[in-house]
Amino acid sequence: MNFTRWSARLPGTQRRAAARTDQTVTTDRRGDGSVPAARVEQLTDDPPSAPAVDELPVREVLERVPALVALVHGPDHRLAYVNDAYATAFGGRPPGEPAGEALPELRDLGLLPLLDQVLRSGKPRTVKSRKAPDGRSYTFTCTPVADGTGDGVLIFATDVTDHAEAAERLRASERRQRETAVTLQRSLLPQELEQPDDLRIAVAYQPGGTEAAVGGDWYDVITLGGGRTALVIGDVMGRGVRAAAVMGQLRTAVRAYARLDLPPHEVLQLLDGLATEIDANQIATCVYAVHDPNEGRLVYASAGHLPILVRDENGTVLRADEPTGPPLGTGGWMHTSGSVPLAPGSMAVLYTDGLVERRDADLDEGIEALRHALAGATGTPQVICDRLLRSAGVTADHDDDVAVLVLHHPARTGADSDLFRNAALELLGGVEAAPRARAFASGVLTSWRFPTDLHDLGVLAASELVANSLQHGTPPMRLRLRRTDRRLIIEVTDGDDHLPRRRRADPGDESGRGIAIVATIASSWGCRRTPGGGKAVWCEFALPNKPS
């Protein structure tokens, strides 16, 4: 290929330059042919004009360009030229050889196919930020050129090492931030999940694939005592370390408020106020639910969160949409509690939006797909949890973090059912109530074949709780005994909503020792207000082992 064909010193160029010169002379020699002295002086003193662009030799221009330039021609891309910058970067290159041999750096960078594409299409192609063998990064632009002897490709490489290194530093910083957020997030989630007596629970947390998709989702399982369990899932609106930190504060507060054994909507009211104090610009969604095996229902309240899905023992999935209140942190709103059946054999799923929300689909479509997947899922809660993640397409590079909580209320049969028993006695009041309660408790504990010491402690606790209710409560009253494979639970309910307190009785006091006695002999005790008014006072005894 004759490189001078790209030179500006071509016959046509010279003719155009001569024409411009002739035009200038002709213009100056107008009129009588004389030129004013001032005009002659000006023409004589002016510096010579700069050459036009098309008067500059192409080779001279390319040699002075700081970018790397190479020229190849023909179908096998034989090397015609490299400029000084190219030779400085990669060394001198012999002309006439095919690019695969003369320009091995292009082969190593995978650019030889690009040269073919440029020749075929006749259009420029660019590849950005390729790291060359010299350790620097270049952006390559390949442009088709042509002369009288054939076609060629002009290779133009710009050094972008500084930009590439800055981008890599930014990516490294984002990776560190993501790792920090993930570490903080996981440290704030439960390290060991509580397993209630009556439920089987599995959870999963999958952080998003980028720093922007980490932090904010949480779950928790809290045993409330008396056989009841609180289940929580939430999502802080935001990403990164800040969202994870807010999540940690909310989760800690939930556990504290849960110990008050309040109705779900009252827990959310307290959380709403706290979320406003933590950050007035930060909101969160949350579901707080309580399972009571005696009631066979899941009582819940939602602060702008996605609906709980409940599958009954027949495989029918119920979507618990109502009631739903505003998100936490909005302030000034009232939440309400609702309930959904959760009988033995049923299963429920609590989840965050990362499981069902997609950019190209409606949110309801994602919830419906999850409902369908739950309807056909079988196995343990952990197996079902994993299956729901797979069915939703959640992978390591998912664009949002995901939290899922699956709970199963198993239907027990055979020998296993003998370890879970209930017995209740309605108390009408009067002087005969206490003796009836003691006799009832003694008979039930004997039939459950408890050892003598546990039998006697259980009867004493039942007697003290009933006596306390008779003295300070109002009808209707009920004594309930419940056993699981791990503990004995004794509970007394009445119609008065004043909660008892443990206090120190003076030696001369004739009353005030009942709760103190219960707290001393039992593993734990507590009290709560019941829906519709009234209260429940309970205590638990841990079983040493399962009966044979």
XYZ file of N, CA, C and O in Angstrom, residues 79-186:
432
model
N 0.827 -5.184 7.686
C 1.212 -3.934 8.329
C 1.832 -2.983 7.306
O 2.769 -3.334 6.574
N 1.314 -1.742 7.270
C 1.860 -0.710 6.390
C 2.621 0.356 7.171
O 3.586 0.930 6.670
N 2.201 0.596 8.424
C 2.814 1.726 9.136
C 2.460 1.654 10.614
O 1.347 1.235 10.991
N 3.402 2.043 11.501
C 3.144 2.348 12.907
C 3.837 3.661 13.216
O 4.939 3.934 12.702
N 3.223 4.500 14.045
C 3.875 5.760 14.380
C 4.827 5.575 15.562
O 4.939 4.477 16.147
N 5.549 6.674 15.918
C 6.551 6.584 16.975
C 5.940 6.173 18.308
O 6.539 5.417 19.077
N 4.735 6.695 18.612
C 4.097 6.349 19.891
C 3.815 4.858 19.970
O 3.989 4.228 21.024
N 3.376 4.274 18.856
C 3.102 2.838 18.838
C 4.391 2.053 19.037
O 4.441 1.087 19.812
N 5.461 2.473 18.329
C 6.736 1.782 18.462
C 7.299 1.914 19.863
O 7.923 0.985 20.390
N 7.088 3.079 20.497
C 7.567 3.265 21.870
C 6.843 2.333 22.825
O 7.434 1.770 23.751
N 5.538 2.135 22.615
C 4.742 1.300 23.525
C 5.028 -0.180 23.330
O 5.193 -0.933 24.304
N 5.125 -0.622 22.070
C 5.219 -2.053 21.803
C 6.477 -2.460 21.050
O 6.650 -3.631 20.734
N 7.336 -1.480 20.708
C 8.531 -1.797 19.959
C 8.300 -1.669 18.458
O 7.154 -1.618 17.982
N 9.388 -1.612 17.704
C 9.273 -1.485 16.269
C 8.607 -2.697 15.641
O 8.703 -3.825 16.152
N 7.909 -2.458 14.536
C 7.180 -3.527 13.880
C 7.575 -3.583 12.398
O 7.574 -2.551 11.719
N 7.895 -4.770 11.866
C 8.305 -4.879 10.457
C 7.113 -4.724 9.527
O 6.104 -5.426 9.680
N 7.186 -3.819 8.553
C 6.069 -3.668 7.611
C 5.974 -4.854 6.661
O 6.943 -5.575 6.427
N 4.796 -5.043 6.120
C 4.570 -6.082 5.140
C 4.104 -7.405 5.712
O 3.597 -8.253 4.982
N 4.280 -7.624 7.017
C 3.853 -8.883 7.634
C 2.373 -8.818 8.008
O 1.844 -7.748 8.313
N 1.659 -9.952 8.030
C 0.270 -9.966 8.502
C 0.196 -9.488 9.955
O 1.123 -9.701 10.744
N -0.941 -8.868 10.314
C -1.080 -8.294 11.657
C -0.937 -9.359 12.734
O -0.437 -9.080 13.833
N -1.360 -10.586 12.456
C -1.241 -11.635 13.460
C 0.193 -11.889 13.868
O 0.460 -12.309 14.995
N 1.155 -11.627 12.944
C 2.568 -11.822 13.249
C 3.249 -10.496 13.581
O 4.061 -10.423 14.501
N 2.912 -9.452 12.845
C 3.576 -8.172 13.053
C 3.053 -7.435 14.269
O 3.775 -6.647 14.886
N 1.799 -7.667 14.636
C 1.176 -6.966 15.771
C 0.615 -7.995 16.750
O -0.602 -8.131 16.913
N 1.492 -8.754 17.412
C 0.995 -9.806 18.322
C 0.162 -9.253 19.471
O -0.666 -9.978 20.033
N 0.396 -7.983 19.844
C -0.392 -7.402 20.933
C -1.872 -7.323 20.557
O -2.749 -7.476 21.418
N -2.172 -7.089 19.273
C -3.571 -7.082 18.849
C -4.177 -8.473 18.938
O -5.353 -8.637 19.284
N -3.376 -9.480 18.608
C -3.854 -10.863 18.730
C -4.154 -11.192 20.189
O -5.186 -11.781 20.512
N -3.240 -10.784 21.099
C -3.430 -11.078 22.524
C -4.662 -10.360 23.080
O -5.318 -10.861 23.998
N -4.957 -9.202 22.517
C -6.107 -8.439 22.984
C -7.401 -8.864 22.300
O -8.471 -8.345 22.627
N -7.318 -9.795 21.358
C -8.517 -10.276 20.677
C -9.089 -9.288 19.683
O -10.302 -9.297 19.415
N -8.237 -8.435 19.093
C -8.711 -7.405 18.180
C -8.662 -7.814 16.716
O -9.197 -7.091 15.868
N -7.999 -8.905 16.366
C -7.911 -9.298 14.958
C -9.297 -9.535 14.346
O -9.539 -9.107 13.206
N -10.238 -10.201 15.021
C -11.594 -10.327 14.437
C -12.255 -8.974 14.206
O -13.067 -8.823 13.299
N -11.899 -7.993 15.049
C -12.482 -6.668 14.878
C -12.050 -6.046 13.546
O -12.834 -5.348 12.892
N -10.798 -6.297 13.144
C -10.326 -5.779 11.870
C -11.142 -6.363 10.718
O -11.485 -5.662 9.755
N -11.467 -7.639 10.791
C -12.304 -8.261 9.763
C -13.686 -7.611 9.709
O -14.226 -7.345 8.632
N -14.261 -7.342 10.884
C -15.586 -6.722 10.935
C -15.570 -5.336 10.294
O -16.496 -4.949 9.578
N -14.499 -4.580 10.538
C -14.405 -3.232 9.978
C -14.320 -3.294 8.457
O -14.986 -2.525 7.751
N -13.518 -4.213 7.942
C -13.413 -4.338 6.485
C -14.738 -4.761 5.865
O -15.140 -4.267 4.807
N -15.436 -5.689 6.498
C -16.700 -6.182 5.942
C -17.788 -5.119 5.976
O -18.533 -4.954 5.017
N -17.886 -4.419 7.102
C -18.984 -3.471 7.273
C -18.676 -2.083 6.733
O -19.596 -1.322 6.417
N -17.386 -1.757 6.626
C -17.027 -0.412 6.214
C -17.341 0.642 7.258
O -17.405 1.836 6.950
N -17.536 0.201 8.510
C -17.879 1.132 9.596
C -16.850 1.011 10.714
O -16.313 -0.070 10.964
N -16.575 2.109 11.412
C -15.612 2.064 12.529
C -16.131 1.195 13.670
O -17.334 1.026 13.859
N -15.209 0.652 14.430
C -15.526 -0.123 15.623
C -14.598 0.321 16.750
O -13.430 0.637 16.503
N -15.141 0.318 17.968
C -14.361 0.750 19.130
C -14.511 -0.265 20.246
O -15.615 -0.760 20.509
N -13.408 -0.584 20.899
C -13.428 -1.388 22.121
C -12.751 -0.570 23.208
O -11.716 0.056 22.976
N -13.369 -0.568 24.380
C -12.931 0.329 25.437
C -12.085 -0.390 26.479
O -12.360 -1.526 26.852
N -11.073 0.313 26.932
C -10.283 -0.038 28.108
C -9.821 -1.495 28.096
O -10.181 -2.288 28.956
N -8.990 -1.816 27.096
C -8.349 -3.134 27.056
C -6.939 -3.000 27.634
O -6.195 -2.094 27.264
N -6.595 -3.914 28.523
C -5.271 -3.873 29.132
C -4.275 -4.597 28.241
O -4.416 -5.783 27.952
N -3.247 -3.873 27.772
C -2.266 -4.403 26.828
C -1.118 -5.073 27.561
O -0.972 -4.927 28.787
N -0.264 -5.800 26.809
C 0.878 -6.473 27.444
C 1.845 -5.527 28.151
O 2.575 -5.957 29.054
N 1.866 -4.252 27.755
C 2.770 -3.321 28.437
C 2.231 -2.874 29.789
O 2.851 -2.048 30.464
N 1.074 -3.399 30.203
C 0.511 -3.075 31.505
C -0.404 -1.872 31.506
O -1.035 -1.570 32.520
N -0.515 -1.166 30.388
C -1.362 -0.001 30.322
C -2.676 -0.353 29.627
O -2.794 -1.367 28.935
N -3.652 0.500 29.807
C -4.974 0.254 29.244
C -5.218 1.224 28.093
O -4.879 2.420 28.194
N -5.815 0.710 27.027
C -6.064 1.515 25.839
C -7.490 1.309 25.359
O -8.061 0.219 25.505
N -8.020 2.363 24.766
C -9.269 2.259 24.021
C -8.922 2.277 22.538
O -8.299 3.225 22.049
N -9.292 1.230 21.809
C -8.923 1.066 20.405
C -10.106 1.425 19.509
O -11.232 0.957 19.726
N -9.824 2.250 18.505
C -10.808 2.553 17.467
C -10.222 2.134 16.126
O -9.127 2.573 15.751
N -10.935 1.300 15.414
C -10.496 0.820 14.098
C -11.412 1.428 13.038
O -12.639 1.251 13.092
N -10.791 2.161 12.076
C -11.544 2.908 11.072
C -11.157 2.430 9.678
O -9.958 2.299 9.372
N -12.123 2.162 8.812
C -11.792 1.739 7.448
C -11.240 2.920 6.628
O -11.723 4.055 6.748
N -10.215 2.666 5.830
C -9.659 3.658 4.911
C -9.472 2.981 3.566
O -9.416 1.756 3.464
N -9.333 3.796 2.495
C -9.194 3.215 1.162
C -8.324 4.115 0.304
O -8.278 5.331 0.480
N -7.564 3.500 -0.636
C -6.819 4.252 -1.633
C -7.000 3.541 -2.974
O -7.841 2.649 -3.122
N -6.196 3.901 -3.901
C -6.361 3.315 -5.221
C -5.969 1.863 -5.302
O -6.341 1.158 -6.240
N -5.212 1.365 -4.335
C -4.719 -0.017 -4.417
C -5.538 -1.000 -3.589
O -5.300 -2.190 -3.656
N -6.449 -0.519 -2.751
C -7.216 -1.455 -1.942
C -7.678 -0.826 -0.646
O -7.550 0.386 -0.430
N -8.258 -1.686 0.233
C -8.807 -1.231 1.502
C -7.850 -1.527 2.630
O -7.087 -2.506 2.568
N -7.986 -0.711 3.681
C -7.165 -0.901 4.859
C -7.907 -0.482 6.113
O -9.057 -0.043 6.067
N -7.247 -0.604 7.249
C -7.822 -0.237 8.546
C -6.816 0.604 9.297
O -5.643 0.199 9.446
N -7.251 1.753 9.768
C -6.430 2.612 10.608
C -6.741 2.301 12.061
O -7.902 2.399 12.489
N -5.713 1.891 12.792
C -5.884 1.512 14.200
C -5.409 2.676 15.058
O -4.255 3.110 14.949
N -6.298 3.168 15.903
C -6.015 4.344 16.731
C -6.253 3.952 18.191
O -7.365 3.561 18.552
N -5.207 4.002 19.025
C -5.309 3.565 20.432
C -5.010 4.730 21.357
O -3.945 5.356 21.252
N -5.930 5.013 22.262
C -5.776 6.098 23.236
C -5.475 5.505 24.604
O -6.167 4.589 25.059
N -4.472 6.033 25.266
C -4.091 5.565 26.591
C -5.123 6.034 27.619
O -5.307 7.237 27.831
N -5.826 5.087 28.221
C -6.854 5.408 29.226
C -6.501 4.755 30.556
O -7.387 4.445 31.358
N -5.207 4.563 30.779
C -4.781 3.867 32.000
C -5.275 4.570 33.250
O -5.774 3.928 34.187
N -5.130 5.906 33.290
C -5.557 6.642 34.480
C -7.048 6.463 34.730
O -7.477 6.249 35.874
N -7.835 6.534 33.671
C -9.285 6.349 33.824
C -9.604 4.922 34.262
O -10.469 4.707 35.116
N -8.916 3.960 33.675
C -9.168 2.554 34.035
C -8.808 2.290 35.488
O -9.542 1.593 36.207
N -7.677 2.847 35.927
C -7.277 2.648 37.320
C -8.245 3.337 38.267
O -8.558 2.808 39.347
N -8.708 4.527 37.893
C -9.692 5.217 38.738
C -10.983 4.420 38.820
O -11.591 4.298 39.894
N -11.414 3.852 37.680
C -12.629 3.033 37.681
C -12.454 1.789 38.540
O -13.375 1.385 39.265
N -11.284 1.173 38.471
C -11.027 -0.010 39.277
C -11.003 0.337 40.762
O -11.510 -0.423 41.597
N -10.418 1.496 41.086
C -10.431 1.920 42.497
C -11.857 2.148 42.973
O -12.205 1.802 44.107
N -12.684 2.728 42.089
C -14.084 2.934 42.456
C -14.799 1.603 42.657
O -15.554 1.426 43.622
N -14.558 0.650 41.752
C -15.186 -0.679 41.904
C -14.715 -1.365 43.173
O -15.510 -2.009 43.872
N -13.429 -1.231 43.477
C -12.903 -1.841 44.707
C -13.543 -1.202 45.930
O -13.874 -1.892 46.916
N -13.717 0.117 45.882
C -14.371 0.796 46.998
C -15.814 0.332 47.158
O -16.285 0.102 48.280
N -16.514 0.172 46.023
C -17.894 -0.309 46.093
C -17.957 -1.733 46.632
O -18.864 -2.074 47.391
N -16.973 -2.563 46.243
C -16.944 -3.941 46.773
C -16.731 -3.937 48.276
O -17.366 -4.701 49.013
N -15.813 -3.066 48.739
C -15.570 -2.999 50.184
C -16.811 -2.516 50.920
O -17.149 -3.035 51.991
N -17.483 -1.517 50.345
C -18.700 -1.027 50.979
C -19.758 -2.123 51.027
O -20.471 -2.269 52.021
N -19.873 -2.869 49.940
C -20.851 -3.947 49.931
C -20.507 -5.009 50.965
O -21.372 -5.488 51.702
N -19.222 -5.385 51.030
C -18.808 -6.381 52.014
C -19.089 -5.890 53.433
O -19.519 -6.659 54.293
N -18.849 -4.594 53.667
C -19.130 -4.030 54.987
C -20.621 -4.093 55.288
O -21.026 -4.478 56.395
N -21.437 -3.715 54.296
C -22.883 -3.741 54.501
C -23.388 -5.160 54.735
O -24.223 -5.396 55.617
N -22.887 -6.110 53.955
C -23.314 -7.509 54.121
C -22.896 -8.035 55.487
O -23.673 -8.700 56.181
N -21.649 -7.729 55.891
C -21.175 -8.185 57.204
C -22.019 -7.601 58.319
O -22.430 -8.307 59.258
N -22.293 -6.289 58.229
C -23.129 -5.646 59.247
C -24.527 -6.241 59.237
O -25.095 -6.539 60.297
N -25.078 -6.414 58.041
C -26.427 -6.961 57.921
C -26.526 -8.338 58.562
O -27.428 -8.604 59.358
N -25.603 -9.217 58.220
C -25.656 -10.577 58.766
C -25.419 -10.587 60.265
O -25.983 -11.413 60.986
